[in-house]
XYZ file of C-alpha atoms in Angstrom:
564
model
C -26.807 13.569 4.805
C -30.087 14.960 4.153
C -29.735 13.271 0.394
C -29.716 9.581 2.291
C -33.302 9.053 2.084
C -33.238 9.587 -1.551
C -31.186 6.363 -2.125
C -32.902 2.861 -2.687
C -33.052 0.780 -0.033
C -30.679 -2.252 -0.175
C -31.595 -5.028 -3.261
C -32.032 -8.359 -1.781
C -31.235 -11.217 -4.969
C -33.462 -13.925 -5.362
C -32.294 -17.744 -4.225
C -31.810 -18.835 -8.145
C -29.480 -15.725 -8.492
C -27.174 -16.928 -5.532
C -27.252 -20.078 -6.816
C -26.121 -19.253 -10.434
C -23.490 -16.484 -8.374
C -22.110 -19.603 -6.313
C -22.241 -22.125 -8.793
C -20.197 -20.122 -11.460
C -17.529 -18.578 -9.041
C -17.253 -22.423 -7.466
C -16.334 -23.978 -10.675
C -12.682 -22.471 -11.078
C -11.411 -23.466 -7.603
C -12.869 -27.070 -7.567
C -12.230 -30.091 -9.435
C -15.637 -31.932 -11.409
C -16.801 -34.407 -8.885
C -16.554 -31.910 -6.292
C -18.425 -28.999 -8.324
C -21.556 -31.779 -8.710
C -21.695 -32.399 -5.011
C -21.816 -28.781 -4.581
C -24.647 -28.492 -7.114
C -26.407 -31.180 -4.937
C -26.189 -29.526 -1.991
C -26.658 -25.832 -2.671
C -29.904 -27.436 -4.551
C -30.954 -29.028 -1.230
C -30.505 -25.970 1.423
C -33.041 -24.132 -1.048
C -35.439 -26.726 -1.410
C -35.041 -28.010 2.834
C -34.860 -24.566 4.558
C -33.646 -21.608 1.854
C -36.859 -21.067 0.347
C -38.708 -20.223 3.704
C -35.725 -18.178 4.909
C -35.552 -16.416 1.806
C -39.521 -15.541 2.404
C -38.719 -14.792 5.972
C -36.035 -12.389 4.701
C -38.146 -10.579 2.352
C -41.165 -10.198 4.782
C -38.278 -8.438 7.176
C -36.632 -6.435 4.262
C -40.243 -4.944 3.677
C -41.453 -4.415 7.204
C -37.980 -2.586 8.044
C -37.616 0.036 4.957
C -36.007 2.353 4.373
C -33.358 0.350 6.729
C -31.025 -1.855 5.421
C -32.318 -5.812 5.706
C -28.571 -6.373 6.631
C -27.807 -3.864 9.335
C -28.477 -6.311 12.290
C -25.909 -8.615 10.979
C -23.275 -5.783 10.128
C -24.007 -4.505 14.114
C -24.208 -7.976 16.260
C -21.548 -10.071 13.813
C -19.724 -8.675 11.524
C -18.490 -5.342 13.865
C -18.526 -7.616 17.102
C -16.805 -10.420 16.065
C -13.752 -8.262 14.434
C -10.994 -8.588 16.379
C -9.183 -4.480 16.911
C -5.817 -4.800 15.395
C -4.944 -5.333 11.927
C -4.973 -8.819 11.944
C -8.906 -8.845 11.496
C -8.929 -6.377 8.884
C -8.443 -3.072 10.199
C -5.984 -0.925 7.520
C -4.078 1.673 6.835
C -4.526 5.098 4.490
C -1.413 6.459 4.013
C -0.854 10.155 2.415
C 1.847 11.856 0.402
C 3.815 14.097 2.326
C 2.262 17.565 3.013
C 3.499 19.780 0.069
C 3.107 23.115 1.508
C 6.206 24.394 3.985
C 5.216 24.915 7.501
C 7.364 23.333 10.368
C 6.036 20.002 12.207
C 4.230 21.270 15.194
C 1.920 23.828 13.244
C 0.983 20.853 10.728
C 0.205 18.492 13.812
C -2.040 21.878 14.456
C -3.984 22.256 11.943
C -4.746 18.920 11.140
C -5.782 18.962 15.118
C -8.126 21.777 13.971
C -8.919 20.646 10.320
C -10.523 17.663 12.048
C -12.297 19.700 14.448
C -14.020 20.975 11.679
C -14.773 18.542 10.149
C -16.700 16.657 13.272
C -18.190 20.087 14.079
C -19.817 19.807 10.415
C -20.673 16.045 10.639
C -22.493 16.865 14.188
C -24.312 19.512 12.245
C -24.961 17.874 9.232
C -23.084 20.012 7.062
C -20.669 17.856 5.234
C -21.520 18.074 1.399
C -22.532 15.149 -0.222
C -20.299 12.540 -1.664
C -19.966 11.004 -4.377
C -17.882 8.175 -6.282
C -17.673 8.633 -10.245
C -21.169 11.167 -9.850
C -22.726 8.498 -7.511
C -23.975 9.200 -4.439
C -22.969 7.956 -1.394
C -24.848 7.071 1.913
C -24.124 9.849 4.469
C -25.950 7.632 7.319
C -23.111 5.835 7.223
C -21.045 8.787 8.689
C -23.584 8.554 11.573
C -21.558 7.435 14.913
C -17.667 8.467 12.522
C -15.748 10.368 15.155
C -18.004 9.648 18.142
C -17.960 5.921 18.321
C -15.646 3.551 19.868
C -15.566 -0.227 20.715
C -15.797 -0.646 24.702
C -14.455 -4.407 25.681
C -16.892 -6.550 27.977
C -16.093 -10.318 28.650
C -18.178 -12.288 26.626
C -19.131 -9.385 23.800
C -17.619 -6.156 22.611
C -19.547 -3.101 22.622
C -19.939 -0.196 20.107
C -20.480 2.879 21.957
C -21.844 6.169 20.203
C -21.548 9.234 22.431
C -23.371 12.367 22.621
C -21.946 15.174 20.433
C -19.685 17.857 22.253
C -21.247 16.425 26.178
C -19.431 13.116 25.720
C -16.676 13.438 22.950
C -15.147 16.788 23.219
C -11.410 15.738 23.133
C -8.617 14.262 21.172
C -6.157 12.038 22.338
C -2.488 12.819 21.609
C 0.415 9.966 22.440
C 3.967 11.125 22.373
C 6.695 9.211 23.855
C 4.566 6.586 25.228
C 2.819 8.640 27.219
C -0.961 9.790 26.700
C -2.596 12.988 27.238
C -6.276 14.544 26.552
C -6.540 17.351 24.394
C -9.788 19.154 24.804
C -11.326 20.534 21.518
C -14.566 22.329 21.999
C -15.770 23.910 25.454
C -19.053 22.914 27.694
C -21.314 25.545 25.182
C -20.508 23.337 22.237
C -18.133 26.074 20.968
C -14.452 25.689 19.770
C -11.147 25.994 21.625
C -9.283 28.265 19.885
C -6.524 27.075 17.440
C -3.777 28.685 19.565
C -4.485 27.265 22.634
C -4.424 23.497 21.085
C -0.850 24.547 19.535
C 0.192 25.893 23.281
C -0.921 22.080 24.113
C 0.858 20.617 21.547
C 3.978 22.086 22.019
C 4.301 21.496 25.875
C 3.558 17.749 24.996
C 6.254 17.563 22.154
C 8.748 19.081 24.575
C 7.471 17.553 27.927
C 10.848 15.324 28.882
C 9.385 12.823 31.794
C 8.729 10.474 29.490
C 8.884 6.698 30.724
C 8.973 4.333 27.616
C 9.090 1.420 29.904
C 5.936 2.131 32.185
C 3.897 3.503 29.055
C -0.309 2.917 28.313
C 0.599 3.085 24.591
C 2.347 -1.024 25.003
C -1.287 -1.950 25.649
C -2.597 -3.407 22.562
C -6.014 -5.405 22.718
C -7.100 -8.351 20.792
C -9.597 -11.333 21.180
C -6.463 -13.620 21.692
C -5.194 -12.267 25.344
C -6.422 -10.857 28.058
C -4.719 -7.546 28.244
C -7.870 -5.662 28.770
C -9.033 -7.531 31.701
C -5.611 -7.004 33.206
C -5.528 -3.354 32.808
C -9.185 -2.902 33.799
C -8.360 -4.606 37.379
C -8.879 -2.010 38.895
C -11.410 1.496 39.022
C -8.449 3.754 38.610
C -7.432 2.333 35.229
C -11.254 1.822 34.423
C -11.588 5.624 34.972
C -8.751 5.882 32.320
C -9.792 4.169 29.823
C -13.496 5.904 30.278
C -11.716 8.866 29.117
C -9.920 7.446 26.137
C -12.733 6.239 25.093
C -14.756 9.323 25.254
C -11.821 11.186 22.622
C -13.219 12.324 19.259
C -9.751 10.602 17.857
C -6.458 9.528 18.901
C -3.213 10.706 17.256
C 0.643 9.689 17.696
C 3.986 11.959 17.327
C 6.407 10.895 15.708
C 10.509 11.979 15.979
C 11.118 9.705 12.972
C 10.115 10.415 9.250
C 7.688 7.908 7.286
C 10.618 6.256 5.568
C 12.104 5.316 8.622
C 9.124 3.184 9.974
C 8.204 0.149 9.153
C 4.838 -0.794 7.062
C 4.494 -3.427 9.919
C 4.705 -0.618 12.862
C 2.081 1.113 11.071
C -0.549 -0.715 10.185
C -0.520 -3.430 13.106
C 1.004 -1.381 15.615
C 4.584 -2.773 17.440
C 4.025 -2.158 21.603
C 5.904 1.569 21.192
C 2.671 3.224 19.437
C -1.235 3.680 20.370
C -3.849 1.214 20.239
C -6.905 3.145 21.492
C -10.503 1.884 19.758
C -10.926 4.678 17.320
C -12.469 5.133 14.053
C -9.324 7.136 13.345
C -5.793 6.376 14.642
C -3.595 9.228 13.431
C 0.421 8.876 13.245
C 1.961 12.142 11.482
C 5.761 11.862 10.558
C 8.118 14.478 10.459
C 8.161 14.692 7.026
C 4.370 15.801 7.224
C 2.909 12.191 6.144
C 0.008 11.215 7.739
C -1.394 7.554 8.536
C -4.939 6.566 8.945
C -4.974 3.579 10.960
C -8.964 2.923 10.703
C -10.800 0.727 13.213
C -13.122 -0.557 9.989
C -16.622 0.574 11.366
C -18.892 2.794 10.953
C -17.615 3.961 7.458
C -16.338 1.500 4.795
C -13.207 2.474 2.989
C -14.078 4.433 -0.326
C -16.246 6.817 1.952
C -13.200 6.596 4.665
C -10.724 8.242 1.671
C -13.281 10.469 0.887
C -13.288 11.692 4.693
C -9.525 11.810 4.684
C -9.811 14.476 1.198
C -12.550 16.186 2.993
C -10.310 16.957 6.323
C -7.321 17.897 3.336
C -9.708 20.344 2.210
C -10.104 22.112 5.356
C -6.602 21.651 6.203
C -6.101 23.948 3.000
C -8.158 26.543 4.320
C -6.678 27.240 7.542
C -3.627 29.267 7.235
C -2.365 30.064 10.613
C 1.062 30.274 11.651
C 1.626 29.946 15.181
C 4.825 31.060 17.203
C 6.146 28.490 20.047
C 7.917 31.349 21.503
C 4.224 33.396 22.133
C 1.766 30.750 23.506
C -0.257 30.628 26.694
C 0.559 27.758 29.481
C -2.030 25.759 29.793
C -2.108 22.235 32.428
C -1.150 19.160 30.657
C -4.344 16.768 30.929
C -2.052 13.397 31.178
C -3.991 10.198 31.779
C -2.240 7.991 34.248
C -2.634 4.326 34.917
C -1.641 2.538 37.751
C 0.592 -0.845 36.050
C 3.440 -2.561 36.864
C 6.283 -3.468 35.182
C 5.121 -7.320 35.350
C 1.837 -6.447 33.927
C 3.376 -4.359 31.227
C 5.620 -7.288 30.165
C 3.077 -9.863 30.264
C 0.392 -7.219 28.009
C 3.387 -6.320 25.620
C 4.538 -10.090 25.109
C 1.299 -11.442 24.131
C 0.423 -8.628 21.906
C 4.150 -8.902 20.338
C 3.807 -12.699 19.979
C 0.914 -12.105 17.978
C 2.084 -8.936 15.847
C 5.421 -10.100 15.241
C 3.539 -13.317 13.003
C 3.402 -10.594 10.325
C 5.325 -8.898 7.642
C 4.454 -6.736 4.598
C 5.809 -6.578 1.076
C 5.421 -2.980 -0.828
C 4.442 -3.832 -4.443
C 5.195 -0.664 -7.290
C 4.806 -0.853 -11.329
C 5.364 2.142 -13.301
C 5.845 0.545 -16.625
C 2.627 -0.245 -17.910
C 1.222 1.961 -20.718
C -2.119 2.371 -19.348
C -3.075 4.462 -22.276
C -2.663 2.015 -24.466
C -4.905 -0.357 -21.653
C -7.769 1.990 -22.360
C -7.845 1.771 -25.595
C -8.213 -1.664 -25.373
C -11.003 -1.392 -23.517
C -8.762 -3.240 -20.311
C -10.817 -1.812 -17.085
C -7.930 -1.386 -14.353
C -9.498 -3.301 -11.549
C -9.895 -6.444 -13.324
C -6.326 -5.631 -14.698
C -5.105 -6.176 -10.535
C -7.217 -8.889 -9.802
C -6.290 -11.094 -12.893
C -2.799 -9.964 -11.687
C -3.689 -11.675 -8.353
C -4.932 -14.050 -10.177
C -1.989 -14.847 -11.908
C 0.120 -14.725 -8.862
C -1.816 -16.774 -7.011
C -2.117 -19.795 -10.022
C 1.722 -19.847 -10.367
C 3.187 -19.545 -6.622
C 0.796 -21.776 -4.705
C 0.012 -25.338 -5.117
C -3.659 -24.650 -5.618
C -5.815 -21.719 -5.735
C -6.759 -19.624 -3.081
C -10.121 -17.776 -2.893
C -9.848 -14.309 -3.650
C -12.492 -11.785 -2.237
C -12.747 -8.356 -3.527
C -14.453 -5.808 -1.253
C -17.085 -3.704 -3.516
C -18.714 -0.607 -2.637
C -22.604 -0.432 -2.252
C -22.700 2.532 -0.285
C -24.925 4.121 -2.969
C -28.015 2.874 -0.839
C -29.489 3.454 1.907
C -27.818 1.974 4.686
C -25.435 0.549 2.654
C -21.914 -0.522 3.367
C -19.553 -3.057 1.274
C -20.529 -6.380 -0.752
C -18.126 -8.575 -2.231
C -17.032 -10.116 -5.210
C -15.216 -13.540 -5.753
C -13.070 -12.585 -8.083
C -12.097 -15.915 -9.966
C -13.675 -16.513 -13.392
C -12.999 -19.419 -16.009
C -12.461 -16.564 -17.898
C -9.517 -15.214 -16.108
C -8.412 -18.607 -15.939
C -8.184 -19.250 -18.844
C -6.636 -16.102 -19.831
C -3.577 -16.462 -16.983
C -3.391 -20.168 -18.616
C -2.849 -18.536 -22.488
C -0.838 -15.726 -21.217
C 2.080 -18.044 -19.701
C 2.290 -19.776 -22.361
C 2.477 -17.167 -24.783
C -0.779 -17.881 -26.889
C -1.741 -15.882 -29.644
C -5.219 -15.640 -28.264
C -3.907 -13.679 -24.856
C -5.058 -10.264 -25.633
C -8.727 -11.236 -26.770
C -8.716 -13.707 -23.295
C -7.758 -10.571 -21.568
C -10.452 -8.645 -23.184
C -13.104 -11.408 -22.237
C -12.067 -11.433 -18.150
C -12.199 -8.386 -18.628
C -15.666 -7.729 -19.475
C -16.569 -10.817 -17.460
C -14.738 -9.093 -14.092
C -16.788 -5.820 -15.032
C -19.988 -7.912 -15.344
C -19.047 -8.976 -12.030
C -18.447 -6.069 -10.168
C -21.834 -4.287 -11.522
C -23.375 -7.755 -10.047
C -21.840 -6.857 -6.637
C -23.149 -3.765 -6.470
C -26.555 -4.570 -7.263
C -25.770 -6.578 -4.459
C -26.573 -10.154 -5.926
C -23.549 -11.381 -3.275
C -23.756 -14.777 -2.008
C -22.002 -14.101 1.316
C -24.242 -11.622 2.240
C -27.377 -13.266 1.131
C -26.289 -16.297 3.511
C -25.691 -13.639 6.185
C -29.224 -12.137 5.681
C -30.682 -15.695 5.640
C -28.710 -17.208 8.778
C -30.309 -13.863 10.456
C -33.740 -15.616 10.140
C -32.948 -18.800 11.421
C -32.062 -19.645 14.852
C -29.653 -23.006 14.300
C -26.522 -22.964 11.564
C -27.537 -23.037 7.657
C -26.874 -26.637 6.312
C -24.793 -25.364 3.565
C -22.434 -23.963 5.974
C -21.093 -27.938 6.643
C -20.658 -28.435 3.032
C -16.846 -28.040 2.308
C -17.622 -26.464 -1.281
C -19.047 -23.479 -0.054
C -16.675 -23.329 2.764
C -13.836 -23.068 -0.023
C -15.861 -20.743 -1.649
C -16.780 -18.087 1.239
C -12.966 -18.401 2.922
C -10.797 -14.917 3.045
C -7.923 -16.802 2.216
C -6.695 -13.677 -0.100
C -8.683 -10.725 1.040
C -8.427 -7.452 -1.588
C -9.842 -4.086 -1.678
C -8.820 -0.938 -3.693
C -8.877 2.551 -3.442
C -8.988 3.488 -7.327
C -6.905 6.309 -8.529
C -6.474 8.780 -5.530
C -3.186 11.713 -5.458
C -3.745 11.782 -1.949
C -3.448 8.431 -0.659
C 0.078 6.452 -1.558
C -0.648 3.376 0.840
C -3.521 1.041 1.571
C -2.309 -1.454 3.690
C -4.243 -4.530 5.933
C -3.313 -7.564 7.357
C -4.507 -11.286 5.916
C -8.114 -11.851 7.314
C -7.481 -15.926 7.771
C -4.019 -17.826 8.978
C -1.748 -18.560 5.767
C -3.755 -15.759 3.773
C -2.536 -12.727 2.580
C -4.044 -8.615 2.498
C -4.005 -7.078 -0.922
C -4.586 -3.053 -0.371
C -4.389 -1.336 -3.618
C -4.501 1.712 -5.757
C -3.524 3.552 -8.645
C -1.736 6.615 -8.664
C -0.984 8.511 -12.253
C 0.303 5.769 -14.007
C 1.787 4.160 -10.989
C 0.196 0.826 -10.006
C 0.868 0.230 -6.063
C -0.840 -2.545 -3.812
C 0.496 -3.610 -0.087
C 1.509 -7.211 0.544
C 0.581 -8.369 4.154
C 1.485 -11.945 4.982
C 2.198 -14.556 7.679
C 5.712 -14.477 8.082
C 6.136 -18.606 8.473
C 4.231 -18.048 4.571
C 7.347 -15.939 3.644
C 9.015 -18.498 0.992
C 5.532 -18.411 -1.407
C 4.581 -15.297 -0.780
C 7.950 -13.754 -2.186
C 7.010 -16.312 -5.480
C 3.751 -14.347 -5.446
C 5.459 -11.395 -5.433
C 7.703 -12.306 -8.161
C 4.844 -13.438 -10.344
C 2.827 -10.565 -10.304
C 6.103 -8.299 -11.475
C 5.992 -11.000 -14.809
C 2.353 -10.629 -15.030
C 2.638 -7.141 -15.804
C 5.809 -7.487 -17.786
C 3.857 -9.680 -19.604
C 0.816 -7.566 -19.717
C 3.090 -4.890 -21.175
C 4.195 -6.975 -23.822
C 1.172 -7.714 -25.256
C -0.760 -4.509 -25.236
C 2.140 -2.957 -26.669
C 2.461 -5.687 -29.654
C-alpha cells in the first residue's frame, strides 16, 4: 500500500478529446441525420456550459491531488445509487474445485482462517503489492475491503467503514437458514486459534434446530421493496442487523455440490441463501468450490481476483488437519430475529418477484486455435467483444450499446473506466465476415488494432462517461447533453461486459444485466478455453438464445479463417 503514492494521480481528458471519443463511438449505433444532430449538440454543451465546467473541474482536480478528481462521484452516486443484489451489477467469482484432499469442514476452516490472514495483513499493511501484466495497482483501493458494509437509511444508503479488530472482529456463517457469529480475533487484536473456529464450525454444520421457514437468510434487500424497513421495525431486529453488519465477511454452507446449484441461486441469490451487505459473500460447495458473491465496492474486479489468489495463497500455507472427534465446546453465537411468518412471506415474495425476472446462459468454446490468433497478431479481448459484437448485429433488430469495464487502477485512487466497445471497424468486419469476404481476416486485424487503440484510450482515462460524471459534479442543475437522445443511446448499459483475462483459478464471472431488456457478459479465458456468463431478462429469453447461437458461429467462423 505504501507504493500508492507513487502512482499518478488520475488523467482528466480535455473537452475536444471527449468529443472526438463520443463522436466516433456514436457513429456505428446511429443512422446520418441523427449522428449530425448529435454533432450539434455535443458542440453546444461545450460552447454553453462545458467549457467552464471543464475549468471548474481542473481547478478541483489540482486543488485535491494526490486524490482522485472522481472519488466524490464514485462515493455519493455511483456506490449509493447501486442497488445490493445482482441486478445492479454486483457478480460472481467462481473457483475450480479445491485440488488438494481434505474433507469439507477442514476446507470451510481454513479458508475461515486463510481470510483471517489475509484482513490481519490488510489492517497492517502487509499485503504485497499487486500488479496486472508488471503494472501496479492502487492498494488505497483495498482501504475499507473487509471492514465496510452498506447500512440502509430511508432516503440514502450508507457505506460504513469500521474500526479494525474493535468493530469487525467476526465472520458470519449461514447454514440451514439460520445465522450465527463467528468471532475471529480476541479484544487484544490477537487471533482465535484455528481449532477453536473448526470446534465452531462443526457444531453449526451439525446443529439440527434448523427452521427453513422462519429463517433471516429469506431477507434479501433491494431499492424496489421495503424489506428492510419491515425487518428493522423494531430495536430487537435493529440490534441484529448491527451485528451482521459489524462481520469481517459472511459465508454460506452448502449440503449440495456446485453442479447441483443453479448459476441463478448464485449470483442473485433465491430466498434459501444469505444476503448480508458484504464486500465478500462466500458460498463453499461440497465439492470444495468456492463463490465470491462481491457487493462491487471498495475494490473493482481485476484487484477483487487478485484478492481471491492472494487468500489461495495463504490457504496453501496452512496445513492443519483438525479432528471433529477432539474439539472444545464452545456457545453457539446465533443471531435471532423476532419475524413472523406474514412478514417472512411478504419479504420473500417481493424479493422472489424480482429475482425470479432472471436467468443465465453458460457460454464455453474450446475450439479455437488461439496460437494461431497470436500469430496473427488477434489480441483476445477484442476477439470477445467483436464476438459480442457479432451476436448482438445478427440476433437483435438494432444494436445495443456495449460497455466494457476497463481497469485504471494503476493510479492513484483509481478504480474502473469504460470503453464503448463498437467501432466502424468491427462493423465492418462482422459485416465481411457473414458474408464470407475475402477481406475478413485483414478487417479482423484492423478492429483489432482499433479495439486495442481503444482500450489503451480507456486507461489513460480519456472516457466520456466519466468525464460527464466529473463535470455534472461541478454543476448544481442536470448537463444539457444529458436530454439529447444521442448521447443517451450512447451512455445506456444496455449490454454491460467485463473480463477477467486468463486466470486458472477463477472458472466463472457471472452478473446480472445493469438496464431492463439488457444482458451481463462476465468473461474469461482459461488455457485455451474461452468462457463468458450470459445473464438475461427472462421475458428477453427468445433473442437472447439467437445471441447465444450467434456467438457459437462467430467463433466457428473465426476458426475458419485463421486456420485458412
Amino acid at each position: 500500500m505504501k507504493n500508492s503514492l507513487n502512482l499518478e494521480q488520475l488523467n482528466l481528458c480535455s473537452l475536444e478529446e471527449t468529443r472526438e471519443w463520443y463522436l466516433d463511438g456514436l457513429q456505428p449505433l446511429v443512422n446520418q441525420d441523427e449522428y449530425q444532430q448529435a454533432i450539434k449538440a455535443i458542440d453546444k454543451f461545450i460552447e454553453d456550459e462545458g467549457k467552464l465546467l471543464h475549468e471548474k473541474l481542473v481547478a478541483y482536480k489540482e486543488a485535491i491531488y494526490p486524490d482522485s478528481w472522481l472519488m466524490p462521484y464514485s462515493k455519493d452516486i455511483y456506490l449509493n445509487g447501486r442497488g445490493p443484489v445482482a441486478i445492479d451489477g454486483n457478480y460472481l467469482l467462481e473457483t475450480l474445485p479445491y485440488q488438494k484432499e481434505i474433507d469439507y469442514l477442514n476446507f470451510v476452516t481454513r479458508v475461515i482462517i486463510s481470510i483471517q490472514d489475509l484482513y490481519y495483513d490488510l489492517s497492517k499493511k502487509a499485503i504485497p503489492q499487486m500488479k496486472v501484466k508488471d503494472q501496479l495497482l492502487c492498494m488505497k483501493q483495498l482501504k475499507g475491503f473487509l471492514r465496510g458494509t452498506r447500512v440502509f437509511s430511508p432516503n440514502k444508503d450508507i457505506y460504513n467503514i469500521y474500526e479494525d479488530f474493535k468493530d469487525v472482529n467476526s465472520c458470519a456463517l449461514f447454514y440451514q437458514n439460520n445465522c450465527y457469529i463467528v468471532k475471529l480475533f480476541n479484544e487484544d487484536k490477537t487471533r482465535i486459534a484455528s481449532d477453536k473456529i473448526y470446534s465452531q464450525i462443526v457444531k453449526i454444520y451439525e446443529y439440527e434446530q434448523a427452521n427453513p421457514e422462519l429463517s433471516f437468510t429469506c431477507l434479501a434487500f433491494n431499492n424496489h421493496d421495503d424489506s428492510y424497513e419491515i425487518l428493522s421495525t423494531n430495536k430487537q431486529n435493529q440490534a441484529q442487523l448491527a451485528r451482521l453488519n459489524r462481520t469481517i465477511f459472511a459465508m454460506t454452507l452448502w449440503d449440495k455440490k456446485s453442479s447441483e446449484v443453479s448459476t441463478n441461486q448464485k449470483s442473485y441469490y433465491d430466498a434459501s441463501n444469505a444476503w448480508p451487505l458484504k464486500s465478500w459473500n462466500i458460498d463453499i460447495f461440497t465439492d470444495l468450490v468456492c463463490t465470491f458473491n462481491n457487493e462491487h465496492t471498495f475494490v473493482d474486479g481485476a484487484t477483487n481476483a487478485n484478492l481471491i489468489v492472494a487468500l489461495f495463497d495463504k490457504i496453501e500455507q496452512h496445513d492443519e488437519i483438525f479432528d471433529e472427534n477432539d474439539y472444545q465446546e464452545l456457545p453457539l453465537d446465533k443471531l435471532e430475529f423476532d419475524l413472523n411468518q406474514d412478514v417472512l412471506e411478504k419479504i420473500k415474495r417481493n424479493y422472489q418477484n424480482r429475482t425470479e425476472q432472471l436467468s443465465s446462459l453458460r457460454f464455453e468454446y474450446d475450439k479455437l486455435d488461439l496460437k494461431k490468433i497470436r500469430e496473427h497478431k488477434i489480441n483476445i479481448d477484442a476477439l470477445f467483444q467483436l464476438g459480442f459484437l457479432y451476436a448482438d448485429y445478427y440476433a437483435f433488430s438494432q444494436l445495443k450499446t456495449i460497455h466494457e469495464s476497463v481497469s485504471a487502477s494503476h493510479f492513484y485512487d483509481g478504480r474502473t473506466s469504460m470503453l464503448r466497445s463498437i467501432s466502424n471497424e468491427g462493423v465492418n468486419f462482422i459485416k465481411a465476415l457473414k458474408q464470407g469476404d475475402n477481406n475478413s481476416l485483414e478487417l479482423l486485424k484492423e478492429a483489432s488494432a482499433k479495439h486495442v487503440y481503444g482500450i489503451k484510450k480507456a486507461k489513460e482515462f480519456c472516457c466520456i462517461a466519466r468525464h460527464y460524471a466529473g463535470l455534472s459534479l461541478m454543476s448544481d442543475k442536470q448537463l444539457s447533453i444529458y436530454k439529447n437522445k444521442e448521447f443517451q443511446k450512447y451512455i445506456a448499459q444496455e449490454i454491460c461486459t467485463s473480463s477477467m483475462g486468463n486466470t486458472k483459478l477463477i472458472n466463472r464471472f457471472a452478473y446480472a444485466p445493469v438496464v431492463d431488456g439488457g444482458l451481463g457478459l462476465g468473461y474469461l479465458s482459461q488455457g485455451n478455453k474461452l468462457i463468458a456468463d450470459i445473464s438475461f431478462y427472462i421475458k428477453d429469453e427468445k433473442e437472447v438464445l439467437k445471441f447465444y447461437q450467434y456467438l457459437f458461429e462467430y467463433f466457428d467462423k473465426v476458426n475458419e479463417l485463421v486456420k485458412a
